[in-house]
Coordinates of C-alpha atoms in Angstrom, one line a residue:
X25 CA 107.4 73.8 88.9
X26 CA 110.7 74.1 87.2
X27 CA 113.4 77.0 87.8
X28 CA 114.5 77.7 84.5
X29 CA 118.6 77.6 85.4
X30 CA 119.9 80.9 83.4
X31 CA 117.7 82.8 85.4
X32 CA 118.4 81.0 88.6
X33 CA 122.1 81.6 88.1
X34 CA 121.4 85.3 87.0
X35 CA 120.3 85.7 90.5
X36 CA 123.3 84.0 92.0
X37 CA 125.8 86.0 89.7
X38 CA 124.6 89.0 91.3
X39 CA 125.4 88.1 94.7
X40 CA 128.7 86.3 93.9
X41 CA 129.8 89.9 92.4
X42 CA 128.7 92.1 95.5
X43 CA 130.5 89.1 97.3
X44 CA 133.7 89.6 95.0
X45 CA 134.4 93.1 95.8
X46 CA 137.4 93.7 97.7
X47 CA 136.7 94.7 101.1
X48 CA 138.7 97.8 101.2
X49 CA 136.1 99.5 99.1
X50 CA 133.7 99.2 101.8
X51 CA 135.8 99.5 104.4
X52 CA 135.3 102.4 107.3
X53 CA 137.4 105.0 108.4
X54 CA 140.4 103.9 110.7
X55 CA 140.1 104.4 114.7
X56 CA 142.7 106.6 116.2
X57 CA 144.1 106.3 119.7
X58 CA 143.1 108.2 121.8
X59 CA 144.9 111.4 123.4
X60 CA 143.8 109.9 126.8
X61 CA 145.0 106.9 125.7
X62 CA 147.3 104.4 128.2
X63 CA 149.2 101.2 127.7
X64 CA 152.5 98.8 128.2
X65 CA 155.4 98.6 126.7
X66 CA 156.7 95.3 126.7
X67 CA 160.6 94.8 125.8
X68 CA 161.4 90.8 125.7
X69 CA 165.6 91.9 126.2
X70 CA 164.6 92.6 129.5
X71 CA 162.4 89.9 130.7
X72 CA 164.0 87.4 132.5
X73 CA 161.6 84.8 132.7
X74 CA 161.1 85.4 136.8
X75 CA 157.1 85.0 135.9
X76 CA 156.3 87.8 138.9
X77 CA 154.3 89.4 136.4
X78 CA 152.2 86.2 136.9
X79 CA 152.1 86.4 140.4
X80 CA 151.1 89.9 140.8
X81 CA 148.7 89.7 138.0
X82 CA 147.0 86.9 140.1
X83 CA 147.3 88.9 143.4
X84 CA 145.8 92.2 141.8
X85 CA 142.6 90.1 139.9
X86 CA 142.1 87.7 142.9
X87 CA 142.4 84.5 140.2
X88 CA 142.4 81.0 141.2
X89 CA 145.5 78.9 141.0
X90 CA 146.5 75.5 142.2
X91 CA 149.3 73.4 141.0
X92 CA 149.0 71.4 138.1
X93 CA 151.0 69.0 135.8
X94 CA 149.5 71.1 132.8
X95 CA 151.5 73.0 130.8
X96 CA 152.1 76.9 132.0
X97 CA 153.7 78.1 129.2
X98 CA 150.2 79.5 128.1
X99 CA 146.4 80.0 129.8
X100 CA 144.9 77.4 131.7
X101 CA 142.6 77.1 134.2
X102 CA 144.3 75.6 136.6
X103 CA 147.6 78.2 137.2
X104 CA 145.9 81.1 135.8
X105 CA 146.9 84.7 135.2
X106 CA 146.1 87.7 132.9
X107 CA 149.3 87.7 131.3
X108 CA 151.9 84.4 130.7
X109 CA 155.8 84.5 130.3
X110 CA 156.3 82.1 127.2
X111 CA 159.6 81.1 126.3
X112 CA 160.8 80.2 122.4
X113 CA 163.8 79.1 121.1
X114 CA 165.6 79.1 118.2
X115 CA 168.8 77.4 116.7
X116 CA 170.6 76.1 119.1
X117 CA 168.6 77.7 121.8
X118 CA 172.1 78.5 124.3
X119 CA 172.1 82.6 124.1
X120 CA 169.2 84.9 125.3
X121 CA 169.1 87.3 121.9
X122 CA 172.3 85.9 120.0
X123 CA 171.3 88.2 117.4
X124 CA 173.5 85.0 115.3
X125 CA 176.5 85.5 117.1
X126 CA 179.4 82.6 118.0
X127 CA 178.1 81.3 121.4
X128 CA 180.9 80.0 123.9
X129 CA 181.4 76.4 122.5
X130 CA 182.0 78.8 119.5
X131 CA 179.4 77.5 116.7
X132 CA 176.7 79.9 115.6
X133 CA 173.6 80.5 117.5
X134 CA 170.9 82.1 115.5
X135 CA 168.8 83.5 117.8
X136 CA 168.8 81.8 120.7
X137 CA 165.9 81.6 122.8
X138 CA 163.7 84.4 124.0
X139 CA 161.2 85.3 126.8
X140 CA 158.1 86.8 125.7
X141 CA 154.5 88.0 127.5
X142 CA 151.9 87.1 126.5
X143 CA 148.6 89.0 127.2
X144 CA 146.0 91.0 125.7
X145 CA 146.8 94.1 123.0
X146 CA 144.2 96.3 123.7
X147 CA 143.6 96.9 119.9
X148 CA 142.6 100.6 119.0
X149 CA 139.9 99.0 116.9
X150 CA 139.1 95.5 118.4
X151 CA 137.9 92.6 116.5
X152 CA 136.1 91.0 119.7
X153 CA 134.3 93.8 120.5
X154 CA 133.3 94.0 117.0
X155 CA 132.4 90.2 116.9
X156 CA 130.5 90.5 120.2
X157 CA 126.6 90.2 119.6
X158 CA 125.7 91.3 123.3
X159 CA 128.4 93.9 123.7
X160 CA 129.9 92.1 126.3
X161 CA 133.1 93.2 125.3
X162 CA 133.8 97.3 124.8
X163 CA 136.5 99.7 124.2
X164 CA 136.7 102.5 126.9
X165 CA 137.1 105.6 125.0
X166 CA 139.5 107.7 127.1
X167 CA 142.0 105.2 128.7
X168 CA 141.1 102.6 125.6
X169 CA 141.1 99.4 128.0
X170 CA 139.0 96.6 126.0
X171 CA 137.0 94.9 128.8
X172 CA 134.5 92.5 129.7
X173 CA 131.0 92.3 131.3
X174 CA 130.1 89.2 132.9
X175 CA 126.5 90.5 133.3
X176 CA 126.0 91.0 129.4
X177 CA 128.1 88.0 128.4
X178 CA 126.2 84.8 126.5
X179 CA 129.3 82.7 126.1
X180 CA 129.0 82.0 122.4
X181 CA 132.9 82.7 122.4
X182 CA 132.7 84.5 118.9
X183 CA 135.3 86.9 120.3
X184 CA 137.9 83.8 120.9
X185 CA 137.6 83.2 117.3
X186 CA 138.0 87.1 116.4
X187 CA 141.1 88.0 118.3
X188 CA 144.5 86.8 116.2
X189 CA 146.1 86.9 119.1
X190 CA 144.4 84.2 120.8
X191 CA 143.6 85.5 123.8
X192 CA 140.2 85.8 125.2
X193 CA 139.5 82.3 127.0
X194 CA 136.6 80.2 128.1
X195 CA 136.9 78.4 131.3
X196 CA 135.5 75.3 129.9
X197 CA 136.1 73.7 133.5
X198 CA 134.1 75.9 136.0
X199 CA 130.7 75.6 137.1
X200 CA 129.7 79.0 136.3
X201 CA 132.4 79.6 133.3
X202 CA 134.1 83.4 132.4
X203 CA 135.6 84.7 129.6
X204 CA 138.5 85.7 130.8
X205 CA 141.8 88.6 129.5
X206 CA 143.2 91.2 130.7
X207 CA 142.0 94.6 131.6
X208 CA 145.2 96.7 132.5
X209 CA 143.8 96.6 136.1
X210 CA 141.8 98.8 135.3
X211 CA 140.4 98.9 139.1
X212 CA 143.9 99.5 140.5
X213 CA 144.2 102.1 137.9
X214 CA 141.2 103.8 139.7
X215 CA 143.0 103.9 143.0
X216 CA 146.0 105.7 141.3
X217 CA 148.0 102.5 140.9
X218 CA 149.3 100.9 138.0
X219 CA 149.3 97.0 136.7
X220 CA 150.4 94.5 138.6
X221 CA 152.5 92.9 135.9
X222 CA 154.4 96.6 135.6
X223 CA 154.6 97.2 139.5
X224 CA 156.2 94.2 140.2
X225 CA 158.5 93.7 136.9
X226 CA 161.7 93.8 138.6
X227 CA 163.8 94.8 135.3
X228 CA 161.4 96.8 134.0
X229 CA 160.7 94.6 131.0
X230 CA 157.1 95.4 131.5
X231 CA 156.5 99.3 131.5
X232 CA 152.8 101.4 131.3
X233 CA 152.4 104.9 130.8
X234 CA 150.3 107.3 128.7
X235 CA 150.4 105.6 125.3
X236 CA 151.9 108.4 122.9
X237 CA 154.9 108.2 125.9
X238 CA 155.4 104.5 125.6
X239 CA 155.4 104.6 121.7
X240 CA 158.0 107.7 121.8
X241 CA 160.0 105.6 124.8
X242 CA 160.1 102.4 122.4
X243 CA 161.1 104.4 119.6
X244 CA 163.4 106.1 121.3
X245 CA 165.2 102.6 122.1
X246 CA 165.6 101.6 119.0
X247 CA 168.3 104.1 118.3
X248 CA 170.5 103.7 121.5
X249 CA 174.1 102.2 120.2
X250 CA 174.2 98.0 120.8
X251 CA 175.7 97.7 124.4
X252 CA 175.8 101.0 125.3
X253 CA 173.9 101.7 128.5
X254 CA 170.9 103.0 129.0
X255 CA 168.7 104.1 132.3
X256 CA 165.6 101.5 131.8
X257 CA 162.8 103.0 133.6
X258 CA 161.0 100.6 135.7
X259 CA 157.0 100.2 136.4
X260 CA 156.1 103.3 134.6
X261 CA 158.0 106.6 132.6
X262 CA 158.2 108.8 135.5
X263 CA 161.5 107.8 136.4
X264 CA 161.3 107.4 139.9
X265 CA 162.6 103.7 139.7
X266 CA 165.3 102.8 136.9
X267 CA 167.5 100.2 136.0
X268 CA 170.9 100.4 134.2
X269 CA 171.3 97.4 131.2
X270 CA 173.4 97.3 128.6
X271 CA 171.3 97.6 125.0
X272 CA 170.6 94.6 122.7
X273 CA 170.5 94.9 119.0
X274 CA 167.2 95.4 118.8
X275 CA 164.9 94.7 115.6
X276 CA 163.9 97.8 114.3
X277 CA 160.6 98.2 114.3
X278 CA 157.5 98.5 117.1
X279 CA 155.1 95.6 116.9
X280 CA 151.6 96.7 118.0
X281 CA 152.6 100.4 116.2
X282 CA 150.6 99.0 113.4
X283 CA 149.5 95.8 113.4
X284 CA 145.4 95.3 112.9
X285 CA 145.1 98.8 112.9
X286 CA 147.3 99.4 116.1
X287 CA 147.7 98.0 120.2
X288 CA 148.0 99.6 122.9
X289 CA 150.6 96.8 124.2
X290 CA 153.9 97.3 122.2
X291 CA 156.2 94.8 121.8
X292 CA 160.5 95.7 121.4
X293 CA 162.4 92.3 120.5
X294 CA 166.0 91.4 119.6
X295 CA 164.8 88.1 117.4
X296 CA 162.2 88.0 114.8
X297 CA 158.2 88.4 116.1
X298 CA 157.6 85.2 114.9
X299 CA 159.4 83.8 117.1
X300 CA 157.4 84.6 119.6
X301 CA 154.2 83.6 118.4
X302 CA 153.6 86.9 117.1
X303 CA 151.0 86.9 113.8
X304 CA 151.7 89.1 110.8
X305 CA 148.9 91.2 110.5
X306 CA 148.0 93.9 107.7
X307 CA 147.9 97.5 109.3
X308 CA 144.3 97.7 109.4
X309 CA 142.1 95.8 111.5
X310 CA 139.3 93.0 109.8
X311 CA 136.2 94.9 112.0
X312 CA 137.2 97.8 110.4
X313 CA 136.5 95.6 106.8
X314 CA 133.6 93.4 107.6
X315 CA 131.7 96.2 109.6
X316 CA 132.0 98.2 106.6
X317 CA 130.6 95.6 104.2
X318 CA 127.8 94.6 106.2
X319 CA 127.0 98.7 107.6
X320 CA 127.2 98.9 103.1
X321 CA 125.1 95.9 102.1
X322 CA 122.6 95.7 105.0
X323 CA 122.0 99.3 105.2
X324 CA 117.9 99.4 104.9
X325 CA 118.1 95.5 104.1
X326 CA 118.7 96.7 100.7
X327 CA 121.1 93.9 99.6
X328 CA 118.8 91.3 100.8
X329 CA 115.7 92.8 99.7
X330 CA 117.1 92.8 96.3
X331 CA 118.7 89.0 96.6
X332 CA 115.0 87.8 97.8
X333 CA 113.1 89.9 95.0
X334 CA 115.3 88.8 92.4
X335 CA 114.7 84.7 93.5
X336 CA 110.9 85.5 93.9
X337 CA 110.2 86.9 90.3
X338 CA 113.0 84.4 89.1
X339 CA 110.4 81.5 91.1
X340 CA 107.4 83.5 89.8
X341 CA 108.1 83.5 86.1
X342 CA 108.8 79.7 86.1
X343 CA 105.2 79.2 88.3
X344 CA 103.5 81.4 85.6
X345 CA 105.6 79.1 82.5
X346 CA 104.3 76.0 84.0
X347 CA 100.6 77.4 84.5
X348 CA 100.6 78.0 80.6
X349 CA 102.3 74.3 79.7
X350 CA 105.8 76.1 79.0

């Protein structure tokens, strides 16, 4: 039995242009944060690279750790915690936040070197939850915390691959292997507590609160006059711990405000976000696109009710052609 091509390719066509349409058109609605809604607001001029974010981010979540030679500049199974102080440089890598200033041998720095910590967004719309097949991962709706269930999990990883942050992560080395990333502490949270990595943060670098008052604080910042001072809050915004610092020149703008459709872990820096690992992302996130195509095309199994039609008469006018010696 032969095919005849045209047709064949007929067929084809038709899913090449359902393929070709830009996603946007199918894209749903954005998610909005929620008024409930908490998170951290992370400020790299203020981290000093002490790492007792690390520490008390162990303490809190009960994780392993032993020394190791491997590297801890990122997670690893062997010094692990939640969140990891990074450090990336620039230039000549002398001056924290140069902001391209002479440094004191007098040659330009560029931008120095920088502290930055790294742990999970909390997106408002979550491409590993969306990527999840056994819902392992979810999206509390009041306080917005993406976490994980060990119980539901099948360890196919698809929501490693999702995240462009990189941070959900297999522990390829245990016996009985997690996905593990951080969930605010979320169970300390219960008790009326707040992170670890905030609680202990002795500058402050690392604040939570409600989320609309950590996006108004971090806003807020980015106006104060270079080296003026200002009353950094530290562990959370009610004030009742503070720290006086003089103000970098910050770059004006909120990472996380926006990025894949918004985090609730916002990010201040006085050198570019790239340079700390940061990923340009569109302001919308991809689950909101490829749910949208598939919730279009699959809806009733219309799409690929009409692909299989389509390559069954296609098959059954060439059987009925070479039945009559065609």
């Amino acid at each position: 039995m032969k095919v005849d091509r045209r047709d064949f390719l007929k067929v084809l066509s038709a899913g090449a242009v359902t393929a070709a349409v830009p996603d946007n058109v199918f894209a749903r609605a954005k998610k909005d944060v929620s008024s409930e809604a908490v998170g951290i607001l992370y400020d790299s001029t203020l981290c000093i690279g002490c790492k007792t974010c690390e520490m008390a981010c162990q303490n809190y979540n009960k994780l392993f750790s032993q020394p190791s030679d491997k590297s801890n500049t990122d997670f690893d199974p062997y010094n692990f915690a939640l969140n990891k102080i990074q450090i990336y440089r620039d230039g000549d890598g002398i001056d924290k936040e140069s902001n391209g200033k002479k440094n004191k041998d007098g040659k330009e720095s560029k931008d120095g070197y920088s502290f930055f910590k790294k742990a999970c967004m909390h997106c408002v719309d979550p491409n590993c939850v969306s990527a999840c097949p056994a819902s392992a991962l979810t999206k509390d709706e009041k306080s917005g915390i993406v976490s994980w269930n060990s119980d539901a999990c099948i360890g196919c990883r698809y929501c490693q691959v999702a995240c462009p942050y990189l941070i959900p992560k297999f522990e390829y080395d245990a016996a009985f292997p997690e996905i593990i990333k951080c969930e605010m502490c979320q169970h300390v949270q219960a008790k009326g507590k707040i992170p670890g990595c905030c609680d202990f943060c002795p500058t402050g670098a690392a604040v939570f609160g409600k989320f609309s008052d950590i996006l108004k604080e971090a806003k807020n910042r980015l106006t104060l006059p270079e080296k003026s001072n200002y009353k950094y809050p530290v562990g959370d915004l009610t004030g009742k711990r503070s720290k006086n610092n003089p103000v970098k020149k910050y770059i004006n703008y909120v990472y996380g405000e926006k990025e894949g459709g918004g985090t609730q872990y916002l990010i201040l820096s006085a050198v570019p976000f790239e340079n700390l690992g940061l990923p340009k992302l569109p302001d919308y996130s991809n689950a909101s696109k490829t749910e949208g195509l598939q919730h279009t095309l699959y809806k009733g199994m219309i799409a690929p009710i009409a692909l299989f039609a389509g390559l069954a008469f296609t098959t059954y006018k060439a059987a009925k052609a070479e039945d009559k010696g065609e």
